[in-house]
PDB file of C-alpha atoms in Angstrom:
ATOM      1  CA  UNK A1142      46.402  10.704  19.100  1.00 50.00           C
ATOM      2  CA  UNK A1143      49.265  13.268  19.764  1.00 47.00           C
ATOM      3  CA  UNK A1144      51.390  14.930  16.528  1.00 46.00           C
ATOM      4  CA  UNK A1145      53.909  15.041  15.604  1.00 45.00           C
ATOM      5  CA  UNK A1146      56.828  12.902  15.975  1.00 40.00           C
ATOM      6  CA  UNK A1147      59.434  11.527  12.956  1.00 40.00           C
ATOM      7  CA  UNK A1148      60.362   8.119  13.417  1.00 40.00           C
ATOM      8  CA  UNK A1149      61.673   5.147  10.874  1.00 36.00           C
ATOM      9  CA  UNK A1150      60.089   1.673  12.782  1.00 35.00           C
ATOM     10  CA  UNK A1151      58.110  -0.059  10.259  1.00 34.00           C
ATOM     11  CA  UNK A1152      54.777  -0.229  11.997  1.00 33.00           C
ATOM     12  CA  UNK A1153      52.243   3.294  13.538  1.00 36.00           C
ATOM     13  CA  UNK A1154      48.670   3.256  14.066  1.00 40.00           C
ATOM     14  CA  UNK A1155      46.193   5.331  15.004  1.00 41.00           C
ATOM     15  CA  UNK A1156      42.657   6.382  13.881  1.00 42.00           C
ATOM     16  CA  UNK A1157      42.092   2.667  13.129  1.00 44.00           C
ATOM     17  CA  UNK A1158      45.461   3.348  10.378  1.00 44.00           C
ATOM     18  CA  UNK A1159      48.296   0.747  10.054  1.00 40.00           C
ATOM     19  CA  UNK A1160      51.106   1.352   7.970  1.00 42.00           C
ATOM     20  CA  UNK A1161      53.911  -0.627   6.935  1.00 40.00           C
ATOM     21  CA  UNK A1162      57.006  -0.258   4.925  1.00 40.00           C
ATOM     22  CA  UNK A1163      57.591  -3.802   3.853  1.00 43.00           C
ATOM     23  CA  UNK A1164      57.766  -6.036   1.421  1.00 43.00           C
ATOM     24  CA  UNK A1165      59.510  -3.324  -0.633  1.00 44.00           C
ATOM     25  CA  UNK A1166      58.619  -2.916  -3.811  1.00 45.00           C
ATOM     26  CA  UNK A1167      60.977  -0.677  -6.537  1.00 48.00           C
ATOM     27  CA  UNK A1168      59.043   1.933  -8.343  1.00 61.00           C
ATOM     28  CA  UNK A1169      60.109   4.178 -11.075  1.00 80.00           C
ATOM     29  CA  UNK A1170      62.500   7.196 -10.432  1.00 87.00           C
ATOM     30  CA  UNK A1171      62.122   9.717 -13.465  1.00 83.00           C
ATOM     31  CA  UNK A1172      65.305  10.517 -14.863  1.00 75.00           C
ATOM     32  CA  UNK A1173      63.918  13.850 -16.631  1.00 88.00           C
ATOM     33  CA  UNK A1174      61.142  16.091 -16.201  1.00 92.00           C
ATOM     34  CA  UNK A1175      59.524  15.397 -19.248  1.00 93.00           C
ATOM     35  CA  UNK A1176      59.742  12.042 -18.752  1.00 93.00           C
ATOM     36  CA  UNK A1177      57.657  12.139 -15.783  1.00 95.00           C
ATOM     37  CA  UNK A1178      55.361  14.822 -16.618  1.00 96.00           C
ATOM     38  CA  UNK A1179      54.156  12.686 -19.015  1.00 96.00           C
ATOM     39  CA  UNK A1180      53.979   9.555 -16.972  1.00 96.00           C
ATOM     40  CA  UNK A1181      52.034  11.086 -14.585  1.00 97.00           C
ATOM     41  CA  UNK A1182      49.405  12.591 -17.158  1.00 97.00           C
ATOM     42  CA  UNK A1183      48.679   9.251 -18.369  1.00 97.00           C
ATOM     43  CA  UNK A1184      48.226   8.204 -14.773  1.00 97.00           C
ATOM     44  CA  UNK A1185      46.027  11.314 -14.052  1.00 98.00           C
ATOM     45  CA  UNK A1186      43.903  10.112 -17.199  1.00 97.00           C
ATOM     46  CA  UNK A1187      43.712   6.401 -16.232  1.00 98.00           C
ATOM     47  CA  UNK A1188      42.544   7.251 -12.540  1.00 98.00           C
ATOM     48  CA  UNK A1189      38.732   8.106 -11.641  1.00 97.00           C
ATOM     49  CA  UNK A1190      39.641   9.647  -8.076  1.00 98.00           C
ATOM     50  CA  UNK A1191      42.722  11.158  -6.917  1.00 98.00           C
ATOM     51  CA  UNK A1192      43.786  12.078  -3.431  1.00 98.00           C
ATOM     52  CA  UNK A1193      46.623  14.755  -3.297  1.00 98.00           C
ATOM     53  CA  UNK A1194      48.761  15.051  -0.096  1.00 98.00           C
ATOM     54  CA  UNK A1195      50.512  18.412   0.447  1.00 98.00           C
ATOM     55  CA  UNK A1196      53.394  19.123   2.043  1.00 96.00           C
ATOM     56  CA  UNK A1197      55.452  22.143   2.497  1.00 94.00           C
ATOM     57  CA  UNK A1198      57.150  22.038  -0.954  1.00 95.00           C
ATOM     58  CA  UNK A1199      54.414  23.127  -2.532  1.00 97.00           C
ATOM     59  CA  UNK A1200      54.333  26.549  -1.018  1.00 97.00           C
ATOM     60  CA  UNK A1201      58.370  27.314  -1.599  1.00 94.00           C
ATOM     61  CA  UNK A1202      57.273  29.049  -4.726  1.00 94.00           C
ATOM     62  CA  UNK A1203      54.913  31.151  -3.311  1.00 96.00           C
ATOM     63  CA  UNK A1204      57.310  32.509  -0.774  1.00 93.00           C
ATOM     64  CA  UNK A1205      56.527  30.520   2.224  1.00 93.00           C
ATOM     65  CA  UNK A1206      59.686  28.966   3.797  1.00 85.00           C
ATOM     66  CA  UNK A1207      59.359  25.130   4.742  1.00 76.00           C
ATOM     67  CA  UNK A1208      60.164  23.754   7.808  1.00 62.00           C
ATOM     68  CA  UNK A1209      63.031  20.935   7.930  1.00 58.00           C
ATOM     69  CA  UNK A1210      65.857  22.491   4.966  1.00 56.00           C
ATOM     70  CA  UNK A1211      68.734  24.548   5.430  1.00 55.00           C
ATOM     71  CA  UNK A1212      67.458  27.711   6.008  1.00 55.00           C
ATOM     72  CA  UNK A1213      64.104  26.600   6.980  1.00 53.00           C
ATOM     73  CA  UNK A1214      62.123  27.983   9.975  1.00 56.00           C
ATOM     74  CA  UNK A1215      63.331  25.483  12.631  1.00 52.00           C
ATOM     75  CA  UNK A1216      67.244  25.456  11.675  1.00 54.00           C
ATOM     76  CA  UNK A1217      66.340  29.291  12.957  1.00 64.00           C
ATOM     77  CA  UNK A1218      63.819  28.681  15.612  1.00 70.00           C
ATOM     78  CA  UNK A1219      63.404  26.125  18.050  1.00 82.00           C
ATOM     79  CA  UNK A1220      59.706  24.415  17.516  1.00 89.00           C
ATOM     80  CA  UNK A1221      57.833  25.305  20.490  1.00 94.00           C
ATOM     81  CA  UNK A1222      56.060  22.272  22.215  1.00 96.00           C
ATOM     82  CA  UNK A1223      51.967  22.291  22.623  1.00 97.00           C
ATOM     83  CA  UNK A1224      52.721  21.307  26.696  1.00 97.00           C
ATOM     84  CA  UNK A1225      55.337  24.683  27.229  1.00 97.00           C
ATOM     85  CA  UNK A1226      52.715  26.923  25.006  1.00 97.00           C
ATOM     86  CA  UNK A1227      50.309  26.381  27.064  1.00 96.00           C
ATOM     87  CA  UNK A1228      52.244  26.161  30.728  1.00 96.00           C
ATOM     88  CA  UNK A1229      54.475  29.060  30.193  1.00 96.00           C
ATOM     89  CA  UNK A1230      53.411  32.642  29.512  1.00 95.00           C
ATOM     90  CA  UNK A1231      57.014  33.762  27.543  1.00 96.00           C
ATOM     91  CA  UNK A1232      56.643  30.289  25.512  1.00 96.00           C
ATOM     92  CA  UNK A1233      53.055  32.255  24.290  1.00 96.00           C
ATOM     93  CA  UNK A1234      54.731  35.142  23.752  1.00 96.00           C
ATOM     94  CA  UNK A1235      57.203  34.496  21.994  1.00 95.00           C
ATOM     95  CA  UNK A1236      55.256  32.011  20.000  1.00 96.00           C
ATOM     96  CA  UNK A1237      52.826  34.522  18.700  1.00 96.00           C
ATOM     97  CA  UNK A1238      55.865  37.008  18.225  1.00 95.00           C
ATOM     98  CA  UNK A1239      57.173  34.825  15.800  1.00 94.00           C
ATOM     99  CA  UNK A1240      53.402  34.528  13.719  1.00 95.00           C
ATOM    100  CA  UNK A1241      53.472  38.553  13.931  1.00 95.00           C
ATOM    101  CA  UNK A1242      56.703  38.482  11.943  1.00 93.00           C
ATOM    102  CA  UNK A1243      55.561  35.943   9.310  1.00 93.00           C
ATOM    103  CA  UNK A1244      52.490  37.747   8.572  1.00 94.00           C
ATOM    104  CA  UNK A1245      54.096  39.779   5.410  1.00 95.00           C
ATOM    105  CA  UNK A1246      55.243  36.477   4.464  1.00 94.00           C
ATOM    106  CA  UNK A1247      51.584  34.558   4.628  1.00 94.00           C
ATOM    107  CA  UNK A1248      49.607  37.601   3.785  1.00 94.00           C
ATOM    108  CA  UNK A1249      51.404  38.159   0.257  1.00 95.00           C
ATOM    109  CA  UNK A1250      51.311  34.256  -0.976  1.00 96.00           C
ATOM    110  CA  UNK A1251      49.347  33.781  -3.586  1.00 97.00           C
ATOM    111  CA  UNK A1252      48.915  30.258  -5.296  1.00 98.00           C
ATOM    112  CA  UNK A1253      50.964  28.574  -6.734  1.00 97.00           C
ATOM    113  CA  UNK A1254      51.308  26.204 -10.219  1.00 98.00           C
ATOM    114  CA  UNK A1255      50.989  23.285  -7.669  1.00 98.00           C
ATOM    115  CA  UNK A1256      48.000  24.703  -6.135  1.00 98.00           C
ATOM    116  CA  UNK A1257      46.635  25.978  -9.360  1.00 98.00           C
ATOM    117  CA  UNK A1258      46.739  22.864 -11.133  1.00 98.00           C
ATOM    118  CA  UNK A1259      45.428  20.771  -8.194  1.00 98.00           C
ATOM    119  CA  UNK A1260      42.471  23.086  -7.960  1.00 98.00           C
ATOM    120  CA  UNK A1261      42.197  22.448 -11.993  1.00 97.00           C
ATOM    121  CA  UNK A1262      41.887  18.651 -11.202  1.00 98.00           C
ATOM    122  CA  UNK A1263      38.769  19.178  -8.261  1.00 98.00           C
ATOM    123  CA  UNK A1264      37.289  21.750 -10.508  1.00 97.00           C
ATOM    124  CA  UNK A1265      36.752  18.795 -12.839  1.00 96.00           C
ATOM    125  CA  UNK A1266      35.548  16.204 -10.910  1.00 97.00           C
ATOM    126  CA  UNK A1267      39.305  14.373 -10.711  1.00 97.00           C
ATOM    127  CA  UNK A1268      39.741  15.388  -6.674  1.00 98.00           C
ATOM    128  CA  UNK A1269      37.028  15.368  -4.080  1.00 98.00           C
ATOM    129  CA  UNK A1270      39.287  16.998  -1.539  1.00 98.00           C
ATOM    130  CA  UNK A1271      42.868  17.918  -0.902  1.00 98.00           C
ATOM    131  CA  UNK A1272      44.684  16.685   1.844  1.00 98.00           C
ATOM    132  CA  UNK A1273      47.277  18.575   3.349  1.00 98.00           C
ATOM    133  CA  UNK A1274      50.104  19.379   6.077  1.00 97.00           C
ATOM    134  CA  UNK A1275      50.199  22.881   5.156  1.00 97.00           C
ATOM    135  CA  UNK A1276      48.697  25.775   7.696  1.00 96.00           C
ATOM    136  CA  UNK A1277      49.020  28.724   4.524  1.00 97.00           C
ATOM    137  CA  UNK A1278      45.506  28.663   3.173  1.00 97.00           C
ATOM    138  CA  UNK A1279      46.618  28.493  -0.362  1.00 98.00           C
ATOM    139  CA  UNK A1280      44.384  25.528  -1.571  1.00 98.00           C
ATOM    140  CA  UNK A1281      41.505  27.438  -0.616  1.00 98.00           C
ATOM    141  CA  UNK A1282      42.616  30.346  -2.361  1.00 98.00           C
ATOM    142  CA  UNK A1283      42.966  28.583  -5.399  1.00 98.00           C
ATOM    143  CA  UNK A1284      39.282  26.962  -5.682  1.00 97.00           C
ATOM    144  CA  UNK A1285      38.933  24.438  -3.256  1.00 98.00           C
ATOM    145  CA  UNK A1286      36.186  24.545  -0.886  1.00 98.00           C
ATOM    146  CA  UNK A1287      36.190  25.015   2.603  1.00 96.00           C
ATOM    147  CA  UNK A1288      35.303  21.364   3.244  1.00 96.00           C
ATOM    148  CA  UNK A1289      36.928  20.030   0.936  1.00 98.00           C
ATOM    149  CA  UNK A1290      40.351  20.825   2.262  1.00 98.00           C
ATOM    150  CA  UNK A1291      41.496  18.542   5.036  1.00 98.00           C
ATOM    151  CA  UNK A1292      43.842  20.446   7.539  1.00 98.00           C
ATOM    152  CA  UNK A1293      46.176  17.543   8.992  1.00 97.00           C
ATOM    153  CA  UNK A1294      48.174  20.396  11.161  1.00 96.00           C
ATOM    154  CA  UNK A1295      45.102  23.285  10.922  1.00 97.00           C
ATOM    155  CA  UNK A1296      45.667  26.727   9.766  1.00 97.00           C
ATOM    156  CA  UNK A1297      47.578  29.818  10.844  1.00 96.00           C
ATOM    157  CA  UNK A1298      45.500  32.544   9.037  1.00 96.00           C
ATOM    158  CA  UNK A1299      43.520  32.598  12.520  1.00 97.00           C
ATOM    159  CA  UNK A1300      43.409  31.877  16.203  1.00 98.00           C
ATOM    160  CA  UNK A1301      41.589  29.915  18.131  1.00 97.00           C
ATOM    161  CA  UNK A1302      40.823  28.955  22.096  1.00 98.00           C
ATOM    162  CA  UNK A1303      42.590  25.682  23.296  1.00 97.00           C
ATOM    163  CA  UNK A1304      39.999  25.242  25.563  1.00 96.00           C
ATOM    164  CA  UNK A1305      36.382  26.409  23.963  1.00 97.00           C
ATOM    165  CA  UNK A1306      37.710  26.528  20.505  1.00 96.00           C
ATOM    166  CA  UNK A1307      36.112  29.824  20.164  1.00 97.00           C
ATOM    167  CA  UNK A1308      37.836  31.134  16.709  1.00 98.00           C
ATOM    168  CA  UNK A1309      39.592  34.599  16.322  1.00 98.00           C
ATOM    169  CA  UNK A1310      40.668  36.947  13.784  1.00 97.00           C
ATOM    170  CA  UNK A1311      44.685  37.458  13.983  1.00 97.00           C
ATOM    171  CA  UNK A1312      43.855  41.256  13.919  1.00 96.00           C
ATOM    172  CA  UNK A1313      42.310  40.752  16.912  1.00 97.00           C
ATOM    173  CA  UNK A1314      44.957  39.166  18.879  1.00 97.00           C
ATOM    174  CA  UNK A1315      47.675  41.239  17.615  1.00 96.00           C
ATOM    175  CA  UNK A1316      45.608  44.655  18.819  1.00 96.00           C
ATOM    176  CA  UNK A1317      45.355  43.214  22.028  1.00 95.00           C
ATOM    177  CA  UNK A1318      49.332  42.032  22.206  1.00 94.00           C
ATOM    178  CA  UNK A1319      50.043  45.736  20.845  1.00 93.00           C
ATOM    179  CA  UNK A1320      48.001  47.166  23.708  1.00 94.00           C
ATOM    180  CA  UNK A1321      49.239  45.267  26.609  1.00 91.00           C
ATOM    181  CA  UNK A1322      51.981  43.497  25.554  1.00 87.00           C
ATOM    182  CA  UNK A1323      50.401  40.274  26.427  1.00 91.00           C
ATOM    183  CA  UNK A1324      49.116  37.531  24.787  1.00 92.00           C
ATOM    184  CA  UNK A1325      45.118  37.635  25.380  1.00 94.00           C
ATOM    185  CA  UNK A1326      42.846  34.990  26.793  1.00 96.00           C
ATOM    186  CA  UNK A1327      39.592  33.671  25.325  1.00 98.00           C
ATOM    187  CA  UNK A1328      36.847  36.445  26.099  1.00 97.00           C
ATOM    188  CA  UNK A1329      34.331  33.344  26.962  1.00 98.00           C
ATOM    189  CA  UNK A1330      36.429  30.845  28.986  1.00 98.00           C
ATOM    190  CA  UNK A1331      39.596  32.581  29.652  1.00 97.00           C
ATOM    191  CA  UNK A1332      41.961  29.494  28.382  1.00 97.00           C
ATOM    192  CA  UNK A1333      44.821  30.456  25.992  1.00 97.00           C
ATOM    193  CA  UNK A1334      44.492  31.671  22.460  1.00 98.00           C
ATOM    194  CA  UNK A1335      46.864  29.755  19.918  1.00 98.00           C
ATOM    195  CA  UNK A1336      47.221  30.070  15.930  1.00 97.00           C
ATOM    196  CA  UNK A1337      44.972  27.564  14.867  1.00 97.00           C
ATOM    197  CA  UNK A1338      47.713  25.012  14.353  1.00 97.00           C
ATOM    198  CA  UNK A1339      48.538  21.716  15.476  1.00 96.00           C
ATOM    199  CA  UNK A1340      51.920  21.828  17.534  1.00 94.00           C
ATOM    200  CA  UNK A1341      54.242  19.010  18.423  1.00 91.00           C
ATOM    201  CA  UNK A1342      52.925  16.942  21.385  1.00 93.00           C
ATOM    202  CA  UNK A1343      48.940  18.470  20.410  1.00 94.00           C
ATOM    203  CA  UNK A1344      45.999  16.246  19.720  1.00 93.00           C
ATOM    204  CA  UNK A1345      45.757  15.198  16.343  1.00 94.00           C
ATOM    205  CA  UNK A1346      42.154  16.402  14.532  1.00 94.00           C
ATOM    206  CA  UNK A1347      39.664  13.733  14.904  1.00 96.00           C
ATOM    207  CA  UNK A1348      37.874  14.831  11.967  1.00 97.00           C
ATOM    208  CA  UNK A1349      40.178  15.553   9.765  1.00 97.00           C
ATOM    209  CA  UNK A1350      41.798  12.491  10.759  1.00 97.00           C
ATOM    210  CA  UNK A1351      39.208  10.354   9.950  1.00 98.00           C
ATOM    211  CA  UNK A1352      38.454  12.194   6.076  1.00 98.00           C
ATOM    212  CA  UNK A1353      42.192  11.504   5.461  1.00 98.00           C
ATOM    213  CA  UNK A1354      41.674   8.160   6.602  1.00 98.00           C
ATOM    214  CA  UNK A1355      38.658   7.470   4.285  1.00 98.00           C
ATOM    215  CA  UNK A1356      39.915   9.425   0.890  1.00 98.00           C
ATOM    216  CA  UNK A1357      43.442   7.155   1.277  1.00 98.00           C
ATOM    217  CA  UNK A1358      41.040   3.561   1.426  1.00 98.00           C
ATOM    218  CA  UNK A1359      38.771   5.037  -1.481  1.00 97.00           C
ATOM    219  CA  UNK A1360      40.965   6.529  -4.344  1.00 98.00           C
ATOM    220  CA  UNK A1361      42.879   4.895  -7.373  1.00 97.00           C
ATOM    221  CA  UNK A1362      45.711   7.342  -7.194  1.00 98.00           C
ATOM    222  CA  UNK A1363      47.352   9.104  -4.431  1.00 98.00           C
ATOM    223  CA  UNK A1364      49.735  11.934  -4.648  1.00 98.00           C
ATOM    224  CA  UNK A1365      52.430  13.161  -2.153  1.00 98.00           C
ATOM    225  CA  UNK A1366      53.455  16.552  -2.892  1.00 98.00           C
ATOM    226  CA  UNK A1367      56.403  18.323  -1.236  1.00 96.00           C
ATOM    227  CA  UNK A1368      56.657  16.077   1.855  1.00 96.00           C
ATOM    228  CA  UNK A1369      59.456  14.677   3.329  1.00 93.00           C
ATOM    229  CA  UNK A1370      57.256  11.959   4.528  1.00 95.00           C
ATOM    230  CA  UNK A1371      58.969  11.803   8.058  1.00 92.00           C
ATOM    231  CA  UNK A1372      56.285  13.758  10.229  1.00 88.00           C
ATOM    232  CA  UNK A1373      53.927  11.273  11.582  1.00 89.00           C
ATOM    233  CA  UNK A1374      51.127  10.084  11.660  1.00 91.00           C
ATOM    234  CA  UNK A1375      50.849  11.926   8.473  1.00 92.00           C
ATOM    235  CA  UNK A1376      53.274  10.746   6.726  1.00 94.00           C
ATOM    236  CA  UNK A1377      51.168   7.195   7.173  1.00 96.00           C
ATOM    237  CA  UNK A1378      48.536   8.316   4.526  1.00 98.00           C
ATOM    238  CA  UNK A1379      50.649   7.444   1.256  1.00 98.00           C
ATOM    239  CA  UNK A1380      51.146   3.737   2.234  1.00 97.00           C
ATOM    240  CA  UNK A1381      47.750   3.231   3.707  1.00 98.00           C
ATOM    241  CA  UNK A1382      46.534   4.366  -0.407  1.00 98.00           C
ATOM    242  CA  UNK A1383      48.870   1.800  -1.091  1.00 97.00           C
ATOM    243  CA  UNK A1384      48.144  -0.784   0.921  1.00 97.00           C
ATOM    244  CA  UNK A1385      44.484  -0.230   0.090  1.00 97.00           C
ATOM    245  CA  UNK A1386      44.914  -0.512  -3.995  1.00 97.00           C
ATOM    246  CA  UNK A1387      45.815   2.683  -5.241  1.00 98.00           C
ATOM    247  CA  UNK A1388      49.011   3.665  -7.176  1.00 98.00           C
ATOM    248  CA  UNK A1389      51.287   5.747  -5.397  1.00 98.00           C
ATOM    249  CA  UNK A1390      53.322   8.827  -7.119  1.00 98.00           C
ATOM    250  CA  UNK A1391      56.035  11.020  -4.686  1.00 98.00           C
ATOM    251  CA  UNK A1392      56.702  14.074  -6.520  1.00 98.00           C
ATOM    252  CA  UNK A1393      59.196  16.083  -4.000  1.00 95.00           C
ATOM    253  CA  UNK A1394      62.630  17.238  -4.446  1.00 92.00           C
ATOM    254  CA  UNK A1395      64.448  15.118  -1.964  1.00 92.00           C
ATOM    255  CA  UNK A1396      64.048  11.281  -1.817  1.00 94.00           C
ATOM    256  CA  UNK A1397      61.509   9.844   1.086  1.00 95.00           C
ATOM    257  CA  UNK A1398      61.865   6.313   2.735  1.00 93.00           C
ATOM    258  CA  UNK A1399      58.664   5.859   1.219  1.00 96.00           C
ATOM    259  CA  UNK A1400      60.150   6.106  -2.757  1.00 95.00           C
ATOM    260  CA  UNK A1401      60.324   2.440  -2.816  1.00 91.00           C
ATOM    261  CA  UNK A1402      57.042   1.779  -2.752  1.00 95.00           C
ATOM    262  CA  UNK A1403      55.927   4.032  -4.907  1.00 97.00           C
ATOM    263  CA  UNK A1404      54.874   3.764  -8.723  1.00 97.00           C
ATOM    264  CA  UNK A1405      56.328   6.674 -10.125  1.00 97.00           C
ATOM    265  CA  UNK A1406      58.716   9.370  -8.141  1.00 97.00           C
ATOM    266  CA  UNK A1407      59.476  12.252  -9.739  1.00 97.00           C
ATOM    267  CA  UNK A1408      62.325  14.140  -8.038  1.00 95.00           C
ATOM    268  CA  UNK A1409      61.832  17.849  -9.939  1.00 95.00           C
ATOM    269  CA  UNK A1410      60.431  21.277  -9.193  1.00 95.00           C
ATOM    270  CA  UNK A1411      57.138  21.026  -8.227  1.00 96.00           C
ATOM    271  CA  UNK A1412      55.808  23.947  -9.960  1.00 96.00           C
ATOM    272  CA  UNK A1413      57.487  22.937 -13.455  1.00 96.00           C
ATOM    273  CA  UNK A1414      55.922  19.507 -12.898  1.00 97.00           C
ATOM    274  CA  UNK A1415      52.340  20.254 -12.361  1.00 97.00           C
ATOM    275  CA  UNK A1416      52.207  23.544 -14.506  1.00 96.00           C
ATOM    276  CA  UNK A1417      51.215  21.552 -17.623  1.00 95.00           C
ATOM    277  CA  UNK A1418      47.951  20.675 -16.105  1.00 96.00           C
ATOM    278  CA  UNK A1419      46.929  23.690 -14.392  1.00 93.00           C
ATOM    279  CA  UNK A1420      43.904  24.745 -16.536  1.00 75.00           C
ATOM    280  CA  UNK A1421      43.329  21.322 -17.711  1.00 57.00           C
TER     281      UNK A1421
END
């Protein structure tokens, strides 16, 4: 399966995943903060396992930029395609110059209330694992596991070979761009060295694929966090928990075509929404 690709036709599959947006179904739009805040808790309470699904929203606080807004990283930089990384030596380049200049940005985020009160939730049994389409790291800064955080679109704090997989420290790679001025190749099989992302038109994660698959059929309550819910196949995880029993909340600050199927949306800051349960 490739990533990543927005689209609004009512049926996408992959991984053995079908999702579909109809028969619609109206679920509640908070009008106020508090109002949801405390909706939610006493969904939190009633549910024995909870699935959270992270998108870029959640990291705003922190400092990291998202992706789609005004302002955002592609209104300023054209995305640059998996296929043209790895054909064209000035698409590698200048792909890697722009990770150089974000790493003040990624290297001074710190968790946020989001994170923090997610973590809260796995620490006490709540959450098994986290699913995410962030690449910051932050969930496993805040207490999560290694395993238990499932990397739709992998992770930019390090590099790794597109054709061994052979992993890298960024210090590494940015040494060797400083020295040369090029991009280096894998020191075992000589293929290209990428940030250990998923780009448009790459492979989607089998594995991580599959756990995102299984936590969506098994839990009582899903969560979507600060996604726009347009970047797919993704953005099919919320309405396979659905479709499979589980109640649905959207907490972002934008509406999603996938609010009307939802339970409970809860269009408010993220942070000032799940701060009451961080610690709890």
């Amino acid at each position: 399966m490739r990533c990543l690709f927005s689209d609004s036709s009512k049926w996408y599959s992959g991984c053995g995943m079908f999702a579909w947006f109809g028969p619609r179904i109206v679920g509640v739009i908070t009008s106020d903060i508090r109002s949801g805040v405390e909706q939610l808790g006493d969904m939190i309470a009633a549910a024995s396992v909870i699935v959270p699904f992270t998108g870029a929203g959640i990291s705003t606080e922190c400092g990291i930029p998202d992706f789609r807004s005004p302002g955002g990283l592609w209104s300023r930089h054209r995305p640059i395609p998996f296929d043209e990384f790895v054909a064209s030596a000035e698409a590698r380049e200048e792909a890697w110059r722009r990770r150089f200049a974000m790493e003040p940005t990624f290297a001074a985020a710190k968790p946020g209330r989001g994170h923090r009160a997610l973590a809260s939730l796995y620490k006490a049994g709540k959450v098994p694992a986290v699913v995410t389409q962030n690449i910051d790291n932050l969930h496993q800064l805040s207490g999560f596991a290694e395993g238990h955080v499932v990397e739709l679109h992998g992770n930019t704090t390090y590099a790794r070979c597109i054709g061994c997989g052979q992993a890298y420290d960024l210090k590494w790679v940015r040494e060797c761009f400083d020295a040369s001025g090029c991009v280096p190749d894998c020191t075992i099989c000589a293929e290209p060295v990428k940030t250990a992302t998923i780009s448009f038109g790459q492979a989607m994660p089998d594995e991580a694929m599959r756990r995102a698959t299984e936590l969506a059929q098994q839990c009582d309550l899903f969560i979507a966090i600060g996604s726009s819910l347009v970047v797919w196949p993704a953005a099919g995880f919320p309405m396979l928990a659905k479709n499979s029993g589980a109640r649905l909340v959207i907490i972002n600050n934008e509406p999603t075509e996938q609010d009307d199927i939802a339970d409970l949306v809860i269009r408010h800051d993220i942070g000032e929404t799940l701060g009451p349960f961080v610690g709890n």
